[in-house]
Tab-separated table of N, CA and C in Angstrom:
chain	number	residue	atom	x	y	z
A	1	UNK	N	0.802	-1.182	0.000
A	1	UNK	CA	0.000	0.000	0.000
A	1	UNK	C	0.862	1.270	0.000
A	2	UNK	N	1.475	1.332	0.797
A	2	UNK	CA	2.889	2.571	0.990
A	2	UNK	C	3.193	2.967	-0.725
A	3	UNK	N	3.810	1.361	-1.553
A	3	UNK	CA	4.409	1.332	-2.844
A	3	UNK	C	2.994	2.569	-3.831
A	4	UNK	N	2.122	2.117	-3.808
A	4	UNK	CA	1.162	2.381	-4.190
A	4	UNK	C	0.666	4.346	-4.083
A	5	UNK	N	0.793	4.567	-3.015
A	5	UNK	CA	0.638	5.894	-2.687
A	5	UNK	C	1.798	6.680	-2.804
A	6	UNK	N	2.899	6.155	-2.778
A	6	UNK	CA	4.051	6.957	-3.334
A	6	UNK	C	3.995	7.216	-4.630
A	7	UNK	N	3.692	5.725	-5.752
A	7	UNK	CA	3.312	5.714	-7.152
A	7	UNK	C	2.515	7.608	-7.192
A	8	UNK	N	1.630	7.271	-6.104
A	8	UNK	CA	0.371	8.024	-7.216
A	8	UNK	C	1.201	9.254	-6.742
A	9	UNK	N	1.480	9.789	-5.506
A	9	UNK	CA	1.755	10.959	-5.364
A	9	UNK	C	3.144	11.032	-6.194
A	10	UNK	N	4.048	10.557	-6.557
A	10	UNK	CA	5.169	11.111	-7.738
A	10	UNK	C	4.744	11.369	-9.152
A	11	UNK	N	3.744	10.237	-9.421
A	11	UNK	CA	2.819	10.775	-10.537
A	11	UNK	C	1.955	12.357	-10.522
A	12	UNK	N	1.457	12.239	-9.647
A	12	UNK	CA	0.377	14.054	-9.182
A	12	UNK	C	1.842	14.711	-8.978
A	13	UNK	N	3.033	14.775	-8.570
A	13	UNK	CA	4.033	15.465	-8.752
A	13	UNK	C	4.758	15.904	-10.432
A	14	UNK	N	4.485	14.974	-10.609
A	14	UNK	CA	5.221	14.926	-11.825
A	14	UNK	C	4.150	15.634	-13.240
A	15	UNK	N	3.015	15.258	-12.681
A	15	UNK	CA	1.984	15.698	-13.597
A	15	UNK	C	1.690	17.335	-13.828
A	16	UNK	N	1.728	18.036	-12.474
A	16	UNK	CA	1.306	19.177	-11.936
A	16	UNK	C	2.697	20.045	-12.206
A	17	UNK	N	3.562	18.865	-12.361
A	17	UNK	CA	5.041	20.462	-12.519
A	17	UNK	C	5.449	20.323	-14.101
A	18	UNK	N	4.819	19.462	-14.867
A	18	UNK	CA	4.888	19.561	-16.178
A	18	UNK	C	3.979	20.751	-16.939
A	19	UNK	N	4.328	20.967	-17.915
A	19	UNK	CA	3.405	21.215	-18.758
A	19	UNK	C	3.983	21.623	-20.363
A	20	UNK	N	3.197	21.412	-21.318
A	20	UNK	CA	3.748	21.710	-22.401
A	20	UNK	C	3.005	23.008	-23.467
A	21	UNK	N	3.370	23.789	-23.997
A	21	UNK	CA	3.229	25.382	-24.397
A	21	UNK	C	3.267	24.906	-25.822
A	22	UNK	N	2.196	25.484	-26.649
A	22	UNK	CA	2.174	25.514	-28.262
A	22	UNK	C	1.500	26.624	-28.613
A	23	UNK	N	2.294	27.350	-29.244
A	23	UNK	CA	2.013	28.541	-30.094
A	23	UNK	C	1.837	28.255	-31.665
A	24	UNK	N	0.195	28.335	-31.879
A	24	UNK	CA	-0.010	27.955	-32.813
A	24	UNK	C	-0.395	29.653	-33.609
A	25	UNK	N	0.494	30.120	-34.019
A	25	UNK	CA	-0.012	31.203	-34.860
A	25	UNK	C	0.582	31.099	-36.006
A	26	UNK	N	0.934	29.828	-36.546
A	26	UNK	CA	0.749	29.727	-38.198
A	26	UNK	C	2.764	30.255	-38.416
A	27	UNK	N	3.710	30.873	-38.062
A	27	UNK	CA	4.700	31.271	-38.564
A	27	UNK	C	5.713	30.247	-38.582
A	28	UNK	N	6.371	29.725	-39.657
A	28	UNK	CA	7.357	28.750	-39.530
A	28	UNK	C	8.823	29.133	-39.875
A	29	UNK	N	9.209	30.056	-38.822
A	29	UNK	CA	10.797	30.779	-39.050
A	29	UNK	C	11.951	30.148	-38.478
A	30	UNK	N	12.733	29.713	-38.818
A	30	UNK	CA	14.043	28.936	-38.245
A	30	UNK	C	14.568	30.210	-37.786
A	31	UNK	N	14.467	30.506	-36.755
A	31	UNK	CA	15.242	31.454	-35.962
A	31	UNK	C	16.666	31.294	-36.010
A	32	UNK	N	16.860	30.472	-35.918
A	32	UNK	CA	18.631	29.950	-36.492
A	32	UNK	C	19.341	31.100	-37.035
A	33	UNK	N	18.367	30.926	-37.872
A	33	UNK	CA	19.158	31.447	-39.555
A	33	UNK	C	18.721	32.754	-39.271
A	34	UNK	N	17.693	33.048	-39.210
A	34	UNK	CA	16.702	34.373	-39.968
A	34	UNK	C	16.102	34.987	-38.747
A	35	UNK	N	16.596	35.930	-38.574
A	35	UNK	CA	16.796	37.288	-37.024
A	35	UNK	C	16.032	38.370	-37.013
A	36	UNK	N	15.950	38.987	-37.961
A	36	UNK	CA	15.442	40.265	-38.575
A	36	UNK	C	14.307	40.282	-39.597
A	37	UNK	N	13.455	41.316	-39.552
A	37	UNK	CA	12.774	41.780	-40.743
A	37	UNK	C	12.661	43.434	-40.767
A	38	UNK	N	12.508	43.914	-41.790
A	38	UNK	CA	12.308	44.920	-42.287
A	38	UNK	C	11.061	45.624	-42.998
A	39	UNK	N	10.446	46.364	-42.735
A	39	UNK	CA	9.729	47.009	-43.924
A	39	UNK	C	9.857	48.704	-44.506
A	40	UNK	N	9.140	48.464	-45.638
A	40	UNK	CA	9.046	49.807	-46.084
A	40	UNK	C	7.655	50.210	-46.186
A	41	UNK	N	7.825	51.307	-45.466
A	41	UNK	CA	6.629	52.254	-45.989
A	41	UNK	C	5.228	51.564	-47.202
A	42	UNK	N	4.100	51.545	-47.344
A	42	UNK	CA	3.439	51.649	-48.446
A	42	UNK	C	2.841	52.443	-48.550
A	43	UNK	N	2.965	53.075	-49.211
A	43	UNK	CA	2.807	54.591	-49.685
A	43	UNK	C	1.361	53.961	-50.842
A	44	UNK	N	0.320	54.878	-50.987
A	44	UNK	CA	-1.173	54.937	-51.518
A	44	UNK	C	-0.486	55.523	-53.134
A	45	UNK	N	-0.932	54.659	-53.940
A	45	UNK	CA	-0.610	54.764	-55.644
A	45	UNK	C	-2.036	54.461	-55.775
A	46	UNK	N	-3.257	54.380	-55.275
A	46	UNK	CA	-4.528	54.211	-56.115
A	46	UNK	C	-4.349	55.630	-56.743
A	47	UNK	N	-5.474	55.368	-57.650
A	47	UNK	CA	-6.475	57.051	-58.289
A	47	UNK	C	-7.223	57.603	-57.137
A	48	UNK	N	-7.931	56.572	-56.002
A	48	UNK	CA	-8.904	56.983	-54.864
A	48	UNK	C	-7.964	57.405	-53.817
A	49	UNK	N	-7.765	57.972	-53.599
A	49	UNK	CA	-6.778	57.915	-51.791
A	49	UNK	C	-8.011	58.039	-50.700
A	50	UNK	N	-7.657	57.474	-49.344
A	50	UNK	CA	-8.328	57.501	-48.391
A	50	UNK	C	-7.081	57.457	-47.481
A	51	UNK	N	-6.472	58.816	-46.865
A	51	UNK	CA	-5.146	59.141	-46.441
A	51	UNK	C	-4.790	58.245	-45.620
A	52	UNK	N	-6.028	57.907	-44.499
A	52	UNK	CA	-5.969	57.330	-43.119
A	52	UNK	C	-5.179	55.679	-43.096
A	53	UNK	N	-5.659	55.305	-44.585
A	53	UNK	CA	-5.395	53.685	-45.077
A	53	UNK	C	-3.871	53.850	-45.266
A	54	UNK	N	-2.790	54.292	-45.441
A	54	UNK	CA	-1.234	53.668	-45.247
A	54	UNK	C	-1.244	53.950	-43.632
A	55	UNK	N	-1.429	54.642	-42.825
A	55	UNK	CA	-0.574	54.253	-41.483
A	55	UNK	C	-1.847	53.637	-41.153
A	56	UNK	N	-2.605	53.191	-41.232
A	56	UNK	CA	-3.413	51.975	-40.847
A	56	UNK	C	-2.809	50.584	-41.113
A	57	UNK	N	-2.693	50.722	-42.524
A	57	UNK	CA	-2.009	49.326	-42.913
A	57	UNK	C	-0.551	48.981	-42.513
A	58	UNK	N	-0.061	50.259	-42.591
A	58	UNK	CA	1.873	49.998	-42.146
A	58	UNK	C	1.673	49.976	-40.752
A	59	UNK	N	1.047	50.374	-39.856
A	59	UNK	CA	0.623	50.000	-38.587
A	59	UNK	C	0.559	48.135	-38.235
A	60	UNK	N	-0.357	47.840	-39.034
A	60	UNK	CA	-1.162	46.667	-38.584
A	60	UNK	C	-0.307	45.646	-39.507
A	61	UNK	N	0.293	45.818	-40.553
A	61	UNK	CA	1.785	44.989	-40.856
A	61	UNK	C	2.707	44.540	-39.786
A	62	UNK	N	3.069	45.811	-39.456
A	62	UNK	CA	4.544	45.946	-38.539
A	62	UNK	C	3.890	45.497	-36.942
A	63	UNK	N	3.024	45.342	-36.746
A	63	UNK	CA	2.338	45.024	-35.486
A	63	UNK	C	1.870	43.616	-35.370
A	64	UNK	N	1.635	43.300	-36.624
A	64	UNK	CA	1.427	41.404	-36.922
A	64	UNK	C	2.796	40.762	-36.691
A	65	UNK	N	3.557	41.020	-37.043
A	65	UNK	CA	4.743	40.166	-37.207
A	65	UNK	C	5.299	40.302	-35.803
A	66	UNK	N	5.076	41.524	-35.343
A	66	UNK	CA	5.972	41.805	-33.791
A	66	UNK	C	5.086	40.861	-32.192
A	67	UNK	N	4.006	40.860	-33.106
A	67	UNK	CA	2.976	40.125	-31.967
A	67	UNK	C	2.999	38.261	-32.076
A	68	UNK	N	3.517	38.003	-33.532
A	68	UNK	CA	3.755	36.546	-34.095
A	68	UNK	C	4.541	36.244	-34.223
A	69	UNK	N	5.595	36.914	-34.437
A	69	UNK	CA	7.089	36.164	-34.525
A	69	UNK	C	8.015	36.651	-33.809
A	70	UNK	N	9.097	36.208	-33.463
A	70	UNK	CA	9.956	36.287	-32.555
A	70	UNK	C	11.147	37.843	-33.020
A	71	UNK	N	11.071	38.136	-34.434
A	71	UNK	CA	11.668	38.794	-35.199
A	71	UNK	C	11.988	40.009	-34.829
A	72	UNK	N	13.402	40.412	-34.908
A	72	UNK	CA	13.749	41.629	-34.449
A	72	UNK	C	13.492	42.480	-35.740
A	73	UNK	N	12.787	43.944	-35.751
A	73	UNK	CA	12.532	44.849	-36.723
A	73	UNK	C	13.659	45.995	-36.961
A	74	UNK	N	13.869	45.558	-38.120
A	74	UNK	CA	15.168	47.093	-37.780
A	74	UNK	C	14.620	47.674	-39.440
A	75	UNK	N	15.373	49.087	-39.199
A	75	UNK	CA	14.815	50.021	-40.141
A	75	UNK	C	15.361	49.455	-41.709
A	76	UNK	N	16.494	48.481	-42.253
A	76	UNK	CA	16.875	48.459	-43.768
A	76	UNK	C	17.536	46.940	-43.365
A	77	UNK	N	17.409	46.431	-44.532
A	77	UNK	CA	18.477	45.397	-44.197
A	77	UNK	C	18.079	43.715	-44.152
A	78	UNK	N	16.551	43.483	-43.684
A	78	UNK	CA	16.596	42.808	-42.785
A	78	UNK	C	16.588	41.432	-43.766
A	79	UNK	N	16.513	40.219	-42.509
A	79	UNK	CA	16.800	38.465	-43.130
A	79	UNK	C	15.599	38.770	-44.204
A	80	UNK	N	14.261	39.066	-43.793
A	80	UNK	CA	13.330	39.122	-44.435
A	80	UNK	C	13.063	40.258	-44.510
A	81	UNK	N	12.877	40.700	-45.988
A	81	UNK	CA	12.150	42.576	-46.295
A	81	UNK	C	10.481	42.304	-47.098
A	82	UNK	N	9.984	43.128	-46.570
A	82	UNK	CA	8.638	43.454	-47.087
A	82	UNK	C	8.422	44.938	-47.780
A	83	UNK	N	8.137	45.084	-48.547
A	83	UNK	CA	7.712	46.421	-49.388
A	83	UNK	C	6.703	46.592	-50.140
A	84	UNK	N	6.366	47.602	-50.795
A	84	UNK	CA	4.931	47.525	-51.565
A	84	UNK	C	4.168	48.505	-51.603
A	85	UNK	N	3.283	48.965	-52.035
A	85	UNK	CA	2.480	50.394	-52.205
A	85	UNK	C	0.961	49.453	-52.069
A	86	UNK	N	-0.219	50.248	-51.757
A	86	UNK	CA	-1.277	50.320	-51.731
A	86	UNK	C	-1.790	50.724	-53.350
A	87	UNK	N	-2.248	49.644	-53.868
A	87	UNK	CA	-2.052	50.400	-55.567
A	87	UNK	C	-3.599	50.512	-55.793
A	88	UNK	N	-4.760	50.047	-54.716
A	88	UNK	CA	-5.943	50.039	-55.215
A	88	UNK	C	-6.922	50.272	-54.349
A	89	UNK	N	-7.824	51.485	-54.606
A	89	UNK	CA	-8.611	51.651	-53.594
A	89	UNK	C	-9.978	52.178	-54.602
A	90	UNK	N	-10.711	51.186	-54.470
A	90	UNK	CA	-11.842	51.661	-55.535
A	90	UNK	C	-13.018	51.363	-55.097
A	91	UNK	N	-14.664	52.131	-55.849
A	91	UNK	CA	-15.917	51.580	-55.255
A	91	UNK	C	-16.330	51.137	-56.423
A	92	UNK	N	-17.209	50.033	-56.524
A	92	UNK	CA	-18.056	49.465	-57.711
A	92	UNK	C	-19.194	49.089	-57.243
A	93	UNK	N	-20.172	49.549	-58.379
A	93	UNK	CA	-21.609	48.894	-58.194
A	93	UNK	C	-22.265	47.634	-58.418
A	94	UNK	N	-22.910	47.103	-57.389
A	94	UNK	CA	-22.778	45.234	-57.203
A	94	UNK	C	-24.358	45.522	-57.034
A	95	UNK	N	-25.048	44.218	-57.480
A	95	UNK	CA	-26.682	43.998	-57.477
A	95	UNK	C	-27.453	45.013	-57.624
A	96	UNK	N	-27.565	45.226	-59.158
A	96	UNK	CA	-28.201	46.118	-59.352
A	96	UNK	C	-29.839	45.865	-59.126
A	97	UNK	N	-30.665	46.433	-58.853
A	97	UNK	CA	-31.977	46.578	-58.899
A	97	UNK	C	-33.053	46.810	-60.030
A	98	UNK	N	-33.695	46.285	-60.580
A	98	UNK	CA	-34.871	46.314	-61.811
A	98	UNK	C	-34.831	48.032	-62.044
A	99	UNK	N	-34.504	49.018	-61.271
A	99	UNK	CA	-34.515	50.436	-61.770
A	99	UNK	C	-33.554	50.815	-61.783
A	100	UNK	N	-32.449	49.626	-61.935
A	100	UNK	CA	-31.122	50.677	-62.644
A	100	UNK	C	-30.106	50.795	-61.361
A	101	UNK	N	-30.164	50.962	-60.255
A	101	UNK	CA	-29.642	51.616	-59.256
A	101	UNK	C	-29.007	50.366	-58.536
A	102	UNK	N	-27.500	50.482	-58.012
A	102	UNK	CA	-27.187	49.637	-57.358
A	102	UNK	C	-27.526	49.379	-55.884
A	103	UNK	N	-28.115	48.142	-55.508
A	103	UNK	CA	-28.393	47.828	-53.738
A	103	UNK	C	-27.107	47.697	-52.980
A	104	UNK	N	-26.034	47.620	-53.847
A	104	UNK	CA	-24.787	47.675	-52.826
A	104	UNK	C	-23.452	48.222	-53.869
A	105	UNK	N	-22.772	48.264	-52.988
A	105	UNK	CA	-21.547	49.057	-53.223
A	105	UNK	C	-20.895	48.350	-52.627
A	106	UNK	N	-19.087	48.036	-53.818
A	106	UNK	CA	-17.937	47.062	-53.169
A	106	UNK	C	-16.831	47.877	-52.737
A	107	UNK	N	-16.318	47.861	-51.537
A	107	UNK	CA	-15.255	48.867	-51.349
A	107	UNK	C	-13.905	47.829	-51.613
A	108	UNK	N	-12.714	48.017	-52.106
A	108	UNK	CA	-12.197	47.202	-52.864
A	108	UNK	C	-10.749	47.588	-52.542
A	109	UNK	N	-9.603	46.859	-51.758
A	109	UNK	CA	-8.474	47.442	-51.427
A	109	UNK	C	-7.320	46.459	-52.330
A	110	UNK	N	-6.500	46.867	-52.668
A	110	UNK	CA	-5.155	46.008	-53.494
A	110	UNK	C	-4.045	46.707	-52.637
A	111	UNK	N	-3.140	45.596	-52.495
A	111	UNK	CA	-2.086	45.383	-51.923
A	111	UNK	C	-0.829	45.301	-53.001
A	112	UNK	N	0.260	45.933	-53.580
A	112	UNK	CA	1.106	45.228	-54.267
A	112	UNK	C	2.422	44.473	-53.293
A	113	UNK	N	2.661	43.172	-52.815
A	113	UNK	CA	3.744	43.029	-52.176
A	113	UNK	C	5.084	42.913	-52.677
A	114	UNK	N	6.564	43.446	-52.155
A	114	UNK	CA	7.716	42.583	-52.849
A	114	UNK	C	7.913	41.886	-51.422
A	115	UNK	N	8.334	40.594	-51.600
A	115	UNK	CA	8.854	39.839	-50.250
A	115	UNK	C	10.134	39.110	-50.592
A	116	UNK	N	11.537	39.797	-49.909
A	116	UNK	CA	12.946	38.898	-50.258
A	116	UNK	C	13.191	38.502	-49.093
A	117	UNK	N	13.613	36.753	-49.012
A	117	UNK	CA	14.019	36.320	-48.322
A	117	UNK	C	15.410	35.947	-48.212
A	118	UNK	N	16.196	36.845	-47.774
A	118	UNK	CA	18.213	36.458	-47.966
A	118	UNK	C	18.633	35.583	-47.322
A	119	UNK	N	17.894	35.077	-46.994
A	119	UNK	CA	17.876	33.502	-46.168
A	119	UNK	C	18.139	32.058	-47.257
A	120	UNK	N	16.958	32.724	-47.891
A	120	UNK	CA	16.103	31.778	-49.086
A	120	UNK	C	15.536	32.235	-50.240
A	121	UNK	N	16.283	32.205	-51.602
A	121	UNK	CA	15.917	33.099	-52.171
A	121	UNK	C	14.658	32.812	-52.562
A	122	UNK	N	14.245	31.331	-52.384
A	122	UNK	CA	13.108	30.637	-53.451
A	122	UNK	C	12.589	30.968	-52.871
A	123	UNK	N	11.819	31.473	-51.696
A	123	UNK	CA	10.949	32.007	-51.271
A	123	UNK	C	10.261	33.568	-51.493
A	124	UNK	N	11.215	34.284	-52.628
A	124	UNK	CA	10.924	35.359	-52.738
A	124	UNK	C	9.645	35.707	-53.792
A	125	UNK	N	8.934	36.846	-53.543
A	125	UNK	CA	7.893	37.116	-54.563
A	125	UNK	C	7.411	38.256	-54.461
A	126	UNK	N	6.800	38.782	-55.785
A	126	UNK	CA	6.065	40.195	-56.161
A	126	UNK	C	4.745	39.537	-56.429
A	127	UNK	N	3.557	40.076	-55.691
A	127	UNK	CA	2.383	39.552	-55.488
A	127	UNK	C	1.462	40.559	-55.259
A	128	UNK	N	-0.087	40.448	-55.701
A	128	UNK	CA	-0.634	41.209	-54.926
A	128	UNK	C	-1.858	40.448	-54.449
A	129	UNK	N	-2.138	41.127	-52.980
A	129	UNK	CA	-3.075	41.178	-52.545
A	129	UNK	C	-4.523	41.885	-52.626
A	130	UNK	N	-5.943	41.071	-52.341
A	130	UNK	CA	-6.842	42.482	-52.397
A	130	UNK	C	-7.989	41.747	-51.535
A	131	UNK	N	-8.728	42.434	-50.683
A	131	UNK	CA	-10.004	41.930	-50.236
A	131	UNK	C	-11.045	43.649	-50.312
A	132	UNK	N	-12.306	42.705	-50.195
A	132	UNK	CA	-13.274	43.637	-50.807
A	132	UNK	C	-14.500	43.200	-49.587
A	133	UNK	N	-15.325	44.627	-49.418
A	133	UNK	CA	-16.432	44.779	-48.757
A	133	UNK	C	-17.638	44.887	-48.967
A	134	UNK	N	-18.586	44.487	-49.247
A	134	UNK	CA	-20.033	45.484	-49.714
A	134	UNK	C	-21.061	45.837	-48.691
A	135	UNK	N	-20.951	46.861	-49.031
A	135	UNK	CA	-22.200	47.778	-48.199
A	135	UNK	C	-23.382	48.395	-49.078
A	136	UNK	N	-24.323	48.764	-48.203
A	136	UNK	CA	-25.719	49.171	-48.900
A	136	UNK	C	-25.757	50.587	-49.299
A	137	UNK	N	-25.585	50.602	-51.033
A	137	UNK	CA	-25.784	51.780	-51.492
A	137	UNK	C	-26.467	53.030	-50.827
A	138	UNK	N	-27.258	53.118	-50.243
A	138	UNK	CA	-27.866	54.097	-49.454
A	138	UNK	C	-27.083	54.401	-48.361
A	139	UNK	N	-26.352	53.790	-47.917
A	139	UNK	CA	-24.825	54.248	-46.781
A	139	UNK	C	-23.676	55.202	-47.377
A	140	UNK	N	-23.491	56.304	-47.165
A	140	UNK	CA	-22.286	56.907	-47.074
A	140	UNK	C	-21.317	56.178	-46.955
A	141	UNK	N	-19.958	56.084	-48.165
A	141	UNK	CA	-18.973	55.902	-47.862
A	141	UNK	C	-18.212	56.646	-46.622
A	142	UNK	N	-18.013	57.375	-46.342
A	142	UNK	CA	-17.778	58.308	-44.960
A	142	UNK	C	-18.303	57.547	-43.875
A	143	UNK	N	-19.169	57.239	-43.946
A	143	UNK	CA	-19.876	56.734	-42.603
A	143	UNK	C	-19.779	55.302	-42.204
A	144	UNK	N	-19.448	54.475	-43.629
A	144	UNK	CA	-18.637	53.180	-43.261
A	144	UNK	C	-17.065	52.491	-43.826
A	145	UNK	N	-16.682	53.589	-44.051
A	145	UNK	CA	-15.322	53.574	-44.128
A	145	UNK	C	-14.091	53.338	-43.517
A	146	UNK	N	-14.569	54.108	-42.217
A	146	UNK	CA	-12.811	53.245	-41.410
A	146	UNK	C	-13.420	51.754	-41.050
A	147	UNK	N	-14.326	51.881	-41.021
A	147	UNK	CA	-15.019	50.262	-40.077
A	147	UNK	C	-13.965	48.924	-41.267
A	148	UNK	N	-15.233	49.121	-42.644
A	148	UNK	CA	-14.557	48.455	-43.639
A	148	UNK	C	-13.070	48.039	-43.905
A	149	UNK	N	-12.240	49.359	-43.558
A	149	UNK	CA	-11.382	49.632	-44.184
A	149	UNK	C	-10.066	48.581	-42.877
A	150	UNK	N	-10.418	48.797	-41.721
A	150	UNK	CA	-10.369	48.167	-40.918
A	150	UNK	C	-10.013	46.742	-40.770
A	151	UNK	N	-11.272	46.438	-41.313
A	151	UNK	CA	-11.770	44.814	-41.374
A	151	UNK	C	-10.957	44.132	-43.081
A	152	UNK	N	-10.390	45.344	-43.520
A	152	UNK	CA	-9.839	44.817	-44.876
A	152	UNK	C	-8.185	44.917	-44.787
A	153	UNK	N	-7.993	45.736	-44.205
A	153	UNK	CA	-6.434	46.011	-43.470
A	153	UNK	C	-6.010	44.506	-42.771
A	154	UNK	N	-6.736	44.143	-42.145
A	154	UNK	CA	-6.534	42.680	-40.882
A	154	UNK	C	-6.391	41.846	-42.085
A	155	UNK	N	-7.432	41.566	-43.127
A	155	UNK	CA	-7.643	40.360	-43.996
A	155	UNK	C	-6.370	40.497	-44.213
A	156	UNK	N	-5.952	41.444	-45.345
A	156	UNK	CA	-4.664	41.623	-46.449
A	156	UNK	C	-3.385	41.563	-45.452
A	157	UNK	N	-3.101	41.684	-44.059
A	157	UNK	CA	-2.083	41.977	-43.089
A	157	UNK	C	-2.253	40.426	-43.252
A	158	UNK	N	-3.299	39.098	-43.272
A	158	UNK	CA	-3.429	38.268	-42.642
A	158	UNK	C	-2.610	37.203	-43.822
A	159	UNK	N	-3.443	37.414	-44.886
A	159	UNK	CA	-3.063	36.857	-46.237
A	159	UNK	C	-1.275	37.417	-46.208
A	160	UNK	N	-1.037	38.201	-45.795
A	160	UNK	CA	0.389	38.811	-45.872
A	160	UNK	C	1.177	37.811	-45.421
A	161	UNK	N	0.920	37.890	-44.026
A	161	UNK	CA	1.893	37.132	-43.304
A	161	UNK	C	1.264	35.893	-43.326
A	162	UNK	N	0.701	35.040	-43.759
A	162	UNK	CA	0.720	33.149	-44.335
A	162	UNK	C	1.297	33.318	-45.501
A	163	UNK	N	1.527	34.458	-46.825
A	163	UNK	CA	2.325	34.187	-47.724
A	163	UNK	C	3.666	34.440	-47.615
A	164	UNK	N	4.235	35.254	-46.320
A	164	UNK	CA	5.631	35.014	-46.225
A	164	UNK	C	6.831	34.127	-45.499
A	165	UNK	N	5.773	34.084	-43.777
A	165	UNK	CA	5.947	33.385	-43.277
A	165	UNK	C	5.462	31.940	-42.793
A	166	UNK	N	4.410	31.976	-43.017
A	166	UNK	CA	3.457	30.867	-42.717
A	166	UNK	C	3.956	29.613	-43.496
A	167	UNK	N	4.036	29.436	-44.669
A	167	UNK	CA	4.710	28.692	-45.477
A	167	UNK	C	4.363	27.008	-45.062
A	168	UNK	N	2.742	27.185	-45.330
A	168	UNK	CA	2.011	25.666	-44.791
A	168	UNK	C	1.083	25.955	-45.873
């Protein structure tokens, strides 16, 4: 009996001071090798500008990677560089109605990326990104604009980082 209750209590010891930690946020970086990243600026090349959308997006870039990966950010240089302009910011008319008039409106963002990896070159690429919103024609763009714009910043930040780092 003694044998028995020692069993269990080294087991409840052993159980209670273990534990094992998984960070599942998708990034697969050999820290080894690859230390650093970098970005540049994306500067707004649509015809539409909506000013607020580059430090929204260069915000929520540089804030994904620092919250997901282990990666030190320095200003030029880095293992991994990201660059790119905002090349598309447009509205189009979606479901039109028997009198002509559209019931919604697509708010429509493009991303152009360059991504070099000096790690790896095969991993490098010029790509773009774009996700799109629709709202009800009778809504002011003004009035649902940062919301959208918001919720389209996260997508394209998201699609960003699974096409550079994620690499699953």
């Amino acid at each position: 009996m003694k044998y028995f209750a020692s069993l269990i209590l080294t087991l409840l010891v052993m159980v209670t001071s273990c534990s094992i930690s998984y960070k599942l946020n998708g990034a697969s970086i050999d820290y080894t090798t690859t230390k650093t990243i970098s970005f540049e600026q994306f500067p707004i090349k649509a015809a539409l500008v909506y000013a607020p959308l580059a430090v929204t997006f260069n915000d929520e870039l540089t804030g994904k990677f620092a919250s997901q990966t282990k990666l030190e950010q320095v200003r030029t240089d880095g293992d991994l560089q990201i660059s790119g302009a905002i090349t598309g910011y447009s509205l189009t008319p979606q479901a039109v109605k028997a009198d002509a008039y559209a019931a919604q409106t697509r708010l429509t963002i493009k991303v152009k990326v360059k991504f070099v990896n000096k790690k790896n070159s095969t991993e490098d690429f010029e790509q773009e990104f774009s996700a799109y919103r629709d709202f009800d024609a009778t809504s002011l763009l003004t009035d649902v604009q940062d919301e959208l714009c918001n919720e389209m910043v996260k997508e394209l930040v998201e699609q960003i980082f699974n096409a550079t780092v994620a690499n699953w």
